[in-house]
Short mmCIF file of C-alpha atoms and ligand atoms in Angstrom, two decimals:
data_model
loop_
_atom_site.label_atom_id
_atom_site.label_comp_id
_atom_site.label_asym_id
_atom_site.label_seq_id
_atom_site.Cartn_x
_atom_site.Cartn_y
_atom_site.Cartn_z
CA UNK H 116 35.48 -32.03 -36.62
CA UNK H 117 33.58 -34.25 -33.94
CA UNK H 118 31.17 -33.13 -31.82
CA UNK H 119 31.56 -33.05 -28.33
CA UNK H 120 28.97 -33.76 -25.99
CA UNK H 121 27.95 -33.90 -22.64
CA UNK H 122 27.97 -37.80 -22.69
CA UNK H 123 31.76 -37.84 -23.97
CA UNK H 124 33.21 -35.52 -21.12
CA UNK H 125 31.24 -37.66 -18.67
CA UNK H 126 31.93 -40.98 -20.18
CA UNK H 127 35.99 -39.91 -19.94
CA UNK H 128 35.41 -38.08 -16.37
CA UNK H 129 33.55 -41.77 -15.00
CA UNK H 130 36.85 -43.30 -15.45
CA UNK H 131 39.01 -40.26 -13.30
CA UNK H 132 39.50 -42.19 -9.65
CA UNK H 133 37.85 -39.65 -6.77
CA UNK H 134 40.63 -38.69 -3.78
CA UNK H 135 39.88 -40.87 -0.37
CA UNK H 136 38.98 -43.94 -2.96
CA UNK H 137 35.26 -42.17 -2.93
CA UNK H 138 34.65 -43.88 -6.59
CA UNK H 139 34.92 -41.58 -9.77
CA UNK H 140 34.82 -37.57 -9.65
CA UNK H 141 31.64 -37.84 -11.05
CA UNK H 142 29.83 -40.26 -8.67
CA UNK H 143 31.44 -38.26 -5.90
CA UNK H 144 29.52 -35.33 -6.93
CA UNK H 145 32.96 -33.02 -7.31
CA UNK H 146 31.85 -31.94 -11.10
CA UNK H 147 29.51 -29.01 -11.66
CA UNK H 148 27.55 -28.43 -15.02
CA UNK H 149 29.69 -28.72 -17.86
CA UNK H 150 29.31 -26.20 -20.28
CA UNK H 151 30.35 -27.27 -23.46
CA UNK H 152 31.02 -24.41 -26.79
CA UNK H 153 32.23 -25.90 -29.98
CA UNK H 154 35.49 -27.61 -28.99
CA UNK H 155 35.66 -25.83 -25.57
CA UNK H 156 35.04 -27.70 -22.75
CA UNK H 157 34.37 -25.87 -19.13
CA UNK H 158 34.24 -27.11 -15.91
CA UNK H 159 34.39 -26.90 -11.83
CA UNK H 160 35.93 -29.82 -9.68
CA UNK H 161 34.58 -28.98 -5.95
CA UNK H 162 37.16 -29.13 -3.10
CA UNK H 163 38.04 -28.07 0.20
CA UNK H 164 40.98 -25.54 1.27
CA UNK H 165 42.65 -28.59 2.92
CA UNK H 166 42.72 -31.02 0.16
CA UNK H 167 43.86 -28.34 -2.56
CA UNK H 168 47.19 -30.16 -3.18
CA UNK H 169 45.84 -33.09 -4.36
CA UNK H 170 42.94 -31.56 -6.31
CA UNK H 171 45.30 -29.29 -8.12
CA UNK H 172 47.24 -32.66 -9.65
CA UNK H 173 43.85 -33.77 -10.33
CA UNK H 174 42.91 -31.08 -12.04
CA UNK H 175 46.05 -31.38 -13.95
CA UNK H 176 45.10 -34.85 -14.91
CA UNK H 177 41.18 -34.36 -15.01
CA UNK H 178 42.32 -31.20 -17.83
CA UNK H 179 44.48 -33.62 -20.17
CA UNK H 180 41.85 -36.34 -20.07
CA UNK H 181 39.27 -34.25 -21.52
CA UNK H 182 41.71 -32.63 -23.83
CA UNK H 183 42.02 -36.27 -25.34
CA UNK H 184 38.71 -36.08 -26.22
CA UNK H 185 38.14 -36.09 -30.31
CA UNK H 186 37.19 -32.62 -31.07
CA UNK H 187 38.11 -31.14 -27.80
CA UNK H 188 40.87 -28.15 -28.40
CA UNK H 189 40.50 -26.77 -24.77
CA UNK H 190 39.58 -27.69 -21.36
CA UNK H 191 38.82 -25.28 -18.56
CA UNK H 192 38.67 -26.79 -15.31
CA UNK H 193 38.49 -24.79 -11.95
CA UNK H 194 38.91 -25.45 -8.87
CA UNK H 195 36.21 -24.63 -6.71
CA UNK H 196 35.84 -24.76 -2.57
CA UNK H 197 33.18 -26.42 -0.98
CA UNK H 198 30.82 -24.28 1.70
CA UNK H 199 31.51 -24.93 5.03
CA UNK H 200 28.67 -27.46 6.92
CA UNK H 201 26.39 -24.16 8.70
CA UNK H 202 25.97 -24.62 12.19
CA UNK H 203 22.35 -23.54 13.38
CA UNK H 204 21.65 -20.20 13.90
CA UNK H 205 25.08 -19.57 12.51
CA UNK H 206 25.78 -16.96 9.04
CA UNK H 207 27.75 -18.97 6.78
CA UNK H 208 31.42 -19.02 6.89
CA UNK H 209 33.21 -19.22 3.24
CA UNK H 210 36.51 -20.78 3.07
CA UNK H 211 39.48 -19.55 2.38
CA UNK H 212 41.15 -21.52 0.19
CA UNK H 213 43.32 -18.22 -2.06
CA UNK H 214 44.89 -19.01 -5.03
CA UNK H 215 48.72 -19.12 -5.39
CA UNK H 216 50.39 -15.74 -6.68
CA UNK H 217 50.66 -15.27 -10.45
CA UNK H 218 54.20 -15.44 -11.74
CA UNK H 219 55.29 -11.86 -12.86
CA UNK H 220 52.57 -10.21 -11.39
CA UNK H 221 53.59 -8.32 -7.84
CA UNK H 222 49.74 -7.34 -6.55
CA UNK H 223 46.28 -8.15 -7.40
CA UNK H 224 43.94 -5.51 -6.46
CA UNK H 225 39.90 -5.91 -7.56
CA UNK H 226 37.52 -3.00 -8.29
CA UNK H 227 34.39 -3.99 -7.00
CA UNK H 228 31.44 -2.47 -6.57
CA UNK H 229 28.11 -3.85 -4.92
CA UNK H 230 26.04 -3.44 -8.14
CA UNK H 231 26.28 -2.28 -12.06
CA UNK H 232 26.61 0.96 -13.74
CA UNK H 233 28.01 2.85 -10.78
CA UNK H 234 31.23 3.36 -13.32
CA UNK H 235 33.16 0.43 -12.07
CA UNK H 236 35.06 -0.31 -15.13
CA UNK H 237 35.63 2.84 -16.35
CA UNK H 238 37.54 3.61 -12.65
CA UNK H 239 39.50 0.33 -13.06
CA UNK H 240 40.92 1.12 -16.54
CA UNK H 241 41.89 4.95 -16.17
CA UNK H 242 42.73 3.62 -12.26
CA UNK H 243 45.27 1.04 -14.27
CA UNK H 244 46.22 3.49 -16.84
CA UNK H 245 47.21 6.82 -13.63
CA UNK H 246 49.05 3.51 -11.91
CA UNK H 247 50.81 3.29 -15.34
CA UNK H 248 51.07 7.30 -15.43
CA UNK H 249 53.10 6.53 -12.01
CA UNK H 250 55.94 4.80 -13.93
CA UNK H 251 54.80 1.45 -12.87
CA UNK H 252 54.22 -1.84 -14.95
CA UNK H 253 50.28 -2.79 -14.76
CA UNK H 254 47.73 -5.47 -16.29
CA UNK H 255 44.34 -5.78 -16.33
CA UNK H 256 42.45 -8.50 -16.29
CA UNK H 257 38.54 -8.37 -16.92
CA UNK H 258 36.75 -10.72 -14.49
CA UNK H 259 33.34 -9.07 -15.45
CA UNK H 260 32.47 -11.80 -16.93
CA UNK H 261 28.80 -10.35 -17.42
CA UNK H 262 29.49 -7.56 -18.75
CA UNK H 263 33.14 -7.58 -20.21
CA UNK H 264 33.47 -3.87 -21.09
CA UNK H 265 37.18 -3.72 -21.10
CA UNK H 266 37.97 -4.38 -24.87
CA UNK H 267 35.60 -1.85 -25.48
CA UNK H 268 37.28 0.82 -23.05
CA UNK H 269 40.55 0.23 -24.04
CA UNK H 270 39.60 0.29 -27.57
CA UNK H 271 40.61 -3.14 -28.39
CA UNK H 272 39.20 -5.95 -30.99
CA UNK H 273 40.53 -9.27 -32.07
CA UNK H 274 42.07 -12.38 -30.30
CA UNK H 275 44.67 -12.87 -28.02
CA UNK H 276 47.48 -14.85 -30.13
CA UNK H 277 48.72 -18.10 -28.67
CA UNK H 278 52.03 -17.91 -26.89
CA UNK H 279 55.28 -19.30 -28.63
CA UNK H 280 56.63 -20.71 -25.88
CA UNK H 281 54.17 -22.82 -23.87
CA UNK H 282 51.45 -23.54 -26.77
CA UNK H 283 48.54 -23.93 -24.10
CA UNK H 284 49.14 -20.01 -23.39
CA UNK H 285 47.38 -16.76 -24.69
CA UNK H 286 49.78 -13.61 -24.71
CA UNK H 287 47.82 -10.69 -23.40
CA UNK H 288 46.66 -7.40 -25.67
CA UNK H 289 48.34 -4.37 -24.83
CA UNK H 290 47.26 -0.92 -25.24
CA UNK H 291 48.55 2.10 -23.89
CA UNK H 292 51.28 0.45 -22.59
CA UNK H 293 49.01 -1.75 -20.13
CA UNK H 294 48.54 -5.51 -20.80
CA UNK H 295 44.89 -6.73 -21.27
CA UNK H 296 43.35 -9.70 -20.92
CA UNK H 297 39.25 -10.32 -21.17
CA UNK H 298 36.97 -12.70 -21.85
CA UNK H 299 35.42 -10.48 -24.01
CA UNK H 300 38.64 -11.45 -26.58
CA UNK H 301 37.05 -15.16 -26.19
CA UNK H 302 33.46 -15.48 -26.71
CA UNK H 303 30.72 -13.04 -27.83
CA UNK H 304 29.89 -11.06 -25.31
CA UNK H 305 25.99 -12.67 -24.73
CA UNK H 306 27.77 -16.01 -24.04
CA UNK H 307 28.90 -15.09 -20.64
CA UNK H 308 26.12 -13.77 -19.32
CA UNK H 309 24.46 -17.27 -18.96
CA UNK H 310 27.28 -19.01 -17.19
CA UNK H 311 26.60 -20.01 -13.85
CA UNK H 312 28.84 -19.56 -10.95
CA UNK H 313 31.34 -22.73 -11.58
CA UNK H 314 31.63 -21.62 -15.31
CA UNK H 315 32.65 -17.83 -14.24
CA UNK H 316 35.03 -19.64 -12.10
CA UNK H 317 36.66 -22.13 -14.67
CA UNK H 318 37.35 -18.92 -17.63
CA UNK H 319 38.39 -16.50 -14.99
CA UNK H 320 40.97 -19.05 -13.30
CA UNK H 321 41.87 -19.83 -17.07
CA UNK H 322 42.47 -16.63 -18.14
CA UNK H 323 44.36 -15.47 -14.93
CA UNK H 324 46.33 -18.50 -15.13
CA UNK H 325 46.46 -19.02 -18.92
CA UNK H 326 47.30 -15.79 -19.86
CA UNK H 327 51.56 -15.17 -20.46
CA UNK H 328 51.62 -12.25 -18.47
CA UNK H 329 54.68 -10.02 -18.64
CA UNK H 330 56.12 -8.51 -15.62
CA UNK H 331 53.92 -5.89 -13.68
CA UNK H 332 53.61 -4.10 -10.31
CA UNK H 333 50.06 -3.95 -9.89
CA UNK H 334 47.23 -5.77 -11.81
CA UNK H 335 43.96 -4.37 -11.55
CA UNK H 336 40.78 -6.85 -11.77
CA UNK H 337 37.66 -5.74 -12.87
CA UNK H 338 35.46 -7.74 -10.59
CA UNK H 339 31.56 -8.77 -11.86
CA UNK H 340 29.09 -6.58 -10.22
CA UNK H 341 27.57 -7.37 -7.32
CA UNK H 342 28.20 -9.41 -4.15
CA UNK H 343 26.61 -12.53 -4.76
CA UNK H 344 28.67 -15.89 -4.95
CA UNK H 345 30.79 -15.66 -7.84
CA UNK H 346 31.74 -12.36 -6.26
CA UNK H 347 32.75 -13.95 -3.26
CA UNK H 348 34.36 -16.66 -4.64
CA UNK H 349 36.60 -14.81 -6.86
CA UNK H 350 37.28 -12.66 -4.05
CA UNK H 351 37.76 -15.82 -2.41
CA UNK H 352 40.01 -17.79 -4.90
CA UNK H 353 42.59 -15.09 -6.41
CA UNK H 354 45.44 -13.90 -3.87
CA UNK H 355 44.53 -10.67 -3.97
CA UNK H 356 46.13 -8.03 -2.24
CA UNK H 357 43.60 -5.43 -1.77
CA UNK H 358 39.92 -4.29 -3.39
CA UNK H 359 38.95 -0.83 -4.43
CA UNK H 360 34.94 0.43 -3.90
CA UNK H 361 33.74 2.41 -6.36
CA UNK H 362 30.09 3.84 -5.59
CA UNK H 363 28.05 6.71 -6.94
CA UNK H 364 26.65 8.88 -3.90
CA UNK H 365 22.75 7.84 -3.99
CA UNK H 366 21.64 6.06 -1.22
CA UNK H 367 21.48 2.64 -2.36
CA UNK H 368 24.56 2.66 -4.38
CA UNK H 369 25.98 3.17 -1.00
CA UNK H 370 24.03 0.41 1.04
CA UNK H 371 25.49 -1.72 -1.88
CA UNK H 372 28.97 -0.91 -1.37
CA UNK H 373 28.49 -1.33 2.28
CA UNK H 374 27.87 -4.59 0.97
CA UNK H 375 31.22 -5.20 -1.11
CA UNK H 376 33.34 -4.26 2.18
CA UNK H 377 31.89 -7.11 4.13
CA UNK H 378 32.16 -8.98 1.06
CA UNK H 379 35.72 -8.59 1.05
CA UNK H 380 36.03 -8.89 4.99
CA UNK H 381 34.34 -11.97 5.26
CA UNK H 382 37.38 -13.64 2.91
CA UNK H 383 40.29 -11.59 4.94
CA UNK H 384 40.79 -8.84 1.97
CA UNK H 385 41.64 -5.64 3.23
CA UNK H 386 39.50 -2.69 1.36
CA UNK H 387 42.16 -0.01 0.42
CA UNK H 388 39.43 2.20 0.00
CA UNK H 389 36.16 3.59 -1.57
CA UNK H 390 35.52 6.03 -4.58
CA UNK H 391 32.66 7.95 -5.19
CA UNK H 392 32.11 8.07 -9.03
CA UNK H 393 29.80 10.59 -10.79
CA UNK H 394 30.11 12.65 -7.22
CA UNK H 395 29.33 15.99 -8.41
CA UNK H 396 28.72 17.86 -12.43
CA UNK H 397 30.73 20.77 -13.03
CA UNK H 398 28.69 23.13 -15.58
CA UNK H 399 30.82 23.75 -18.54
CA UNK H 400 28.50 26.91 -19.05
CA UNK H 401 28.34 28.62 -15.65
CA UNK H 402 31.37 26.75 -14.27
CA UNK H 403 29.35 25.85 -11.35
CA UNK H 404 29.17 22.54 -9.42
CA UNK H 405 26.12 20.48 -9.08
CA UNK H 406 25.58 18.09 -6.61
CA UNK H 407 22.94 16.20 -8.79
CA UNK H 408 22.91 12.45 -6.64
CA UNK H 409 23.72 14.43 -3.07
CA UNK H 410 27.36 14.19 -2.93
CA UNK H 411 29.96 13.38 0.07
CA UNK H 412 28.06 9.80 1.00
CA UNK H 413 30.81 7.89 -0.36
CA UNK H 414 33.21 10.22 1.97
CA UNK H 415 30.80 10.28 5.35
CA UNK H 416 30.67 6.24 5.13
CA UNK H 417 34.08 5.57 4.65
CA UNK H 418 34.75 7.91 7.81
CA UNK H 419 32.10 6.30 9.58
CA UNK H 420 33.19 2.69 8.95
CA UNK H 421 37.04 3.54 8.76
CA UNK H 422 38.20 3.09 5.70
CA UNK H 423 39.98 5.50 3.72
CA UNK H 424 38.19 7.20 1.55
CA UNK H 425 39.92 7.87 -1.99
CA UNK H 426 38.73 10.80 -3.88
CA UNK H 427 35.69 11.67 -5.65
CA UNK H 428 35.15 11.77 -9.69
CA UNK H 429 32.99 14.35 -11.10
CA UNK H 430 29.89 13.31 -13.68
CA UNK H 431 31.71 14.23 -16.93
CA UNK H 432 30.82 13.97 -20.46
CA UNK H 433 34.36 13.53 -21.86
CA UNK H 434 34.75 10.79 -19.42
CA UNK H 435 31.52 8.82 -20.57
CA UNK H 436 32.64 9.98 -24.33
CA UNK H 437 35.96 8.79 -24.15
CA UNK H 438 35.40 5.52 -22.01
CA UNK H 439 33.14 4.34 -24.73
CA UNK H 440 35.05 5.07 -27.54
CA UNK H 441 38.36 3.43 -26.15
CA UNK H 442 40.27 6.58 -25.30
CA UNK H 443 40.04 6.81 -21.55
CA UNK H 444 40.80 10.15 -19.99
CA UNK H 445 44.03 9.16 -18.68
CA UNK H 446 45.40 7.85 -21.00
CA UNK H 447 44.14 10.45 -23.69
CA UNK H 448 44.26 13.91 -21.81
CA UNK H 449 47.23 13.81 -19.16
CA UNK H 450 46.54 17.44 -18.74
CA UNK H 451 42.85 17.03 -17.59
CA UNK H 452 41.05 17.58 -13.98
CA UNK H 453 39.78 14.03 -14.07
CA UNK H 454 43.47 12.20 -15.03
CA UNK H 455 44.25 14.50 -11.56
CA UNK H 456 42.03 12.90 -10.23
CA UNK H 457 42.41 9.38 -10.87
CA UNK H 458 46.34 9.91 -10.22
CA UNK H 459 45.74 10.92 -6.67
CA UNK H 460 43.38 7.59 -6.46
CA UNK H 461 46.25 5.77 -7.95
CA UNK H 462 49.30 7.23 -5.69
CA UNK H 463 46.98 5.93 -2.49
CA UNK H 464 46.47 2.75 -3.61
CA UNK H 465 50.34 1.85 -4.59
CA UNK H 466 51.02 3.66 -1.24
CA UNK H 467 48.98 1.45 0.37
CA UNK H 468 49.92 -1.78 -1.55
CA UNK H 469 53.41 -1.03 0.01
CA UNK H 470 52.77 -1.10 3.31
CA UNK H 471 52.57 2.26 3.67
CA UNK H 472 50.39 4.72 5.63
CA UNK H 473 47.68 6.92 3.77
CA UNK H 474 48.60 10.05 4.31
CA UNK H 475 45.97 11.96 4.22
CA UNK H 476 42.48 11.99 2.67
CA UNK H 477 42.21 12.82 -0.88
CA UNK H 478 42.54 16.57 -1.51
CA UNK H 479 38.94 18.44 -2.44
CA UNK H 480 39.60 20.11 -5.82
CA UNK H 481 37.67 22.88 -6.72
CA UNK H 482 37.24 23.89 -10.49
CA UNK H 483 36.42 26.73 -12.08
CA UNK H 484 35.13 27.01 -15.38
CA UNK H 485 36.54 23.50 -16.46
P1 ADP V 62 30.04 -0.44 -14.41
O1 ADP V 62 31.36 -1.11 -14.71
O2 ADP V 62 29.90 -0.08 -12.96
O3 ADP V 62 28.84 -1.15 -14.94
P2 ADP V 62 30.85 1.50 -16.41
O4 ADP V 62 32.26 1.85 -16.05
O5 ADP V 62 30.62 0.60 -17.57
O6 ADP V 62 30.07 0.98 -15.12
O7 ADP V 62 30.07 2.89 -16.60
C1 ADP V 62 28.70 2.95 -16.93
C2 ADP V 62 28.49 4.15 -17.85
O8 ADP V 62 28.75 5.35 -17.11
C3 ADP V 62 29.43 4.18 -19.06
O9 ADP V 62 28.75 4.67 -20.17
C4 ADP V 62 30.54 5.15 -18.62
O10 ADP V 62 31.14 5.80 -19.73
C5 ADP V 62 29.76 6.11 -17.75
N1 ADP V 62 30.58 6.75 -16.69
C6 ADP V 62 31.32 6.14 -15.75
N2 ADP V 62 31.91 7.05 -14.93
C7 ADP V 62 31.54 8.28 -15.39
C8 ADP V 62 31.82 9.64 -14.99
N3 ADP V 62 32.59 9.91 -13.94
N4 ADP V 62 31.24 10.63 -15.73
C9 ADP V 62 30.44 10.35 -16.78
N5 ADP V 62 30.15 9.12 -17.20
C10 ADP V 62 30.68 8.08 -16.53
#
């Protein structure tokens, strides 16, 4: 098979007419790096929220010209908005310019958090899995691009298999009755971690997009780490109907998340609230409860800044134990404290996601002798 190079995606995208008659897409400066892996092809074109229409057809067009390339089997291109000009002395303002609604999909909610490790994607899989416990339909879709742990939490290896129906489609894994889709499936998982923001862009709006999703209430987003740009522009870019916090008590786990809600209120999406993860250790000797980072920060901010505050998830062994092995709590011990737990997260959230009122803050539960 041929290979592709930089020279042949440019050589095809110098003939691709810029919008306004500004010359080509490339002399126009609308194409970012393009990242090119065996006979994948990715991508940004750069637009603004109020030329979106057009770009989309170009995108359309931009996609099937590179797919015409000789050795070429896929072409991710993503759509990414230009920064607003900065007035002096002014923060910058990011544009909104949110994706349209997936079809099948009722709401997007993101778990963020405002840096790594704090448990982020172990909360959004046994948060998806206690949505599921609800009786409702749910995906999840791993934008953690970085770090794409959710194969390895769900316990799933292989490839997505092309749709029948529209052959440019992947069907999603499912497991546990949830639908999955990751980049993780795709490339090896030290391939990401190089991409720079348009790349993160082009595979994430590819696999929301790409992906034959079945019908489901609620998907739940594993967001990348972090509030940096990618962050916001994927907060930015997908319609999303709400973001979930997760943050461990310390201090700066906490200035972090404080972090991820302006984050999320500089692009208009409402925080449905915060989680403390690894809040407190029960003692499966004495039974007793250690409050080994300091406990309750997670609760005192969200008070302070109103917004609701969630629940709190105890430091657990058989959490960490069965997150890495791909049997997640909820899904593997309905009985347990911690699936509890993450139900009572999960009833807030869908109460919230319809419009409803929280109705009260999540209930302390005291163990003893777990
Ligand atoms: P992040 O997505 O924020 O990087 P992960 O969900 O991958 O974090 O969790 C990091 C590590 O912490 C994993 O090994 C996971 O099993 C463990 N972990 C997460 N939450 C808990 C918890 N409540 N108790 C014990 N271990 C946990």
């Amino acid at each position: 098979m041929a290979t592709v190079t930089q020279y042949d995606v440019l050589s095809v995208l110098k003939r691709m007419a810029a919008p306004d008659g500004r010359g080509n897409v490339v002399s126009a400066g609308l194409v970012s790096d393009i990242a090119i892996q065996g006979g994948t092809v990715m991508f940004a074109l750069t637009t603004s929220p109020q030329h979106v229409k057009t770009m989309e057809a170009l995108r359309g067009a931009v996609e099937k010209a590179v797919l015409g390339i000789p050795g070429v089997d896929k072409a991710m291109v993503a759509l990414t908005a230009e920064r607003a000009p900065q007035q002096p002395g002014q923060p910058p303002q990011p544009q909104v310019q949110r994706g349209t609604g997936i079809p099948g999909i009722k709401h997007l909610i993101a778990v963020a958090s405002g840096k790594g490790g704090v448990g982020k994607s172990t909360t959004a899989v046994n948060l998806a899995l206690a949505l599921k416990s609800l009786g409702l339909k749910v995906a999840v879709l791993d934008a953690d691009v970085y770090g794409p742990s959710i194969p390895k939490l769900f316990g799933l290896t292989g490839k997505p298999e092309p749709s029948s129906a529209a052959g440019k489609k992947m069907k999603p894994m499912t497991r546990y009755g949830v639908e999955v889709m990751s980049i993780g499936f795709l490339v090896p998982e030290d391939t990401a971690m190089i991409w720079r923001g348009p790349m993160v862009m082009s595979a994430l709006t590819q696999l929301l997009r790409d992906t034959e999703w079945g019908e489901s209430d609620v998907m739940v987003i594993d967001m990348p780490p972090g509030t940096g740009d990618v962050q916001l522009t994927l907060a930015q870019q997908t319609p999303l109907a709400g973001a979930v916090i997760v943050s461990t008590p310390q201090d700066l786990a906490l200035i972090d998340a404080r972090k991820g809600l302006n984050m999320f209120a500089k692009v208009n999406v409402p925080v449905i609230g915060i989680v403390e993860n690894m809040s407190y250790f029960v003692c499966t000797k004495c039974g007793e409860r250690h409050e080994i980072f300091g406990h309750g920060g997670a609760r005192e901010e969200a008070s302070r800044i109103g917004v609701p505050f969630l629940g709190e998830i105890p430091l657990d062994k058989e959490v960490r134990l069965r997150s890495d092995s791909g049997e997640p709590v909820v899904a593997t011990q309905p009985d347990s404290l911690h699936t509890a737990l993450y139900r009572d997260v999960a009833r807030q959230v869908w109460a919230s996601l319809q419009g409803g009122q929280l109705a009260r803050p999540a209930p302390r539960i005291v163990v003893d002798g777990q």
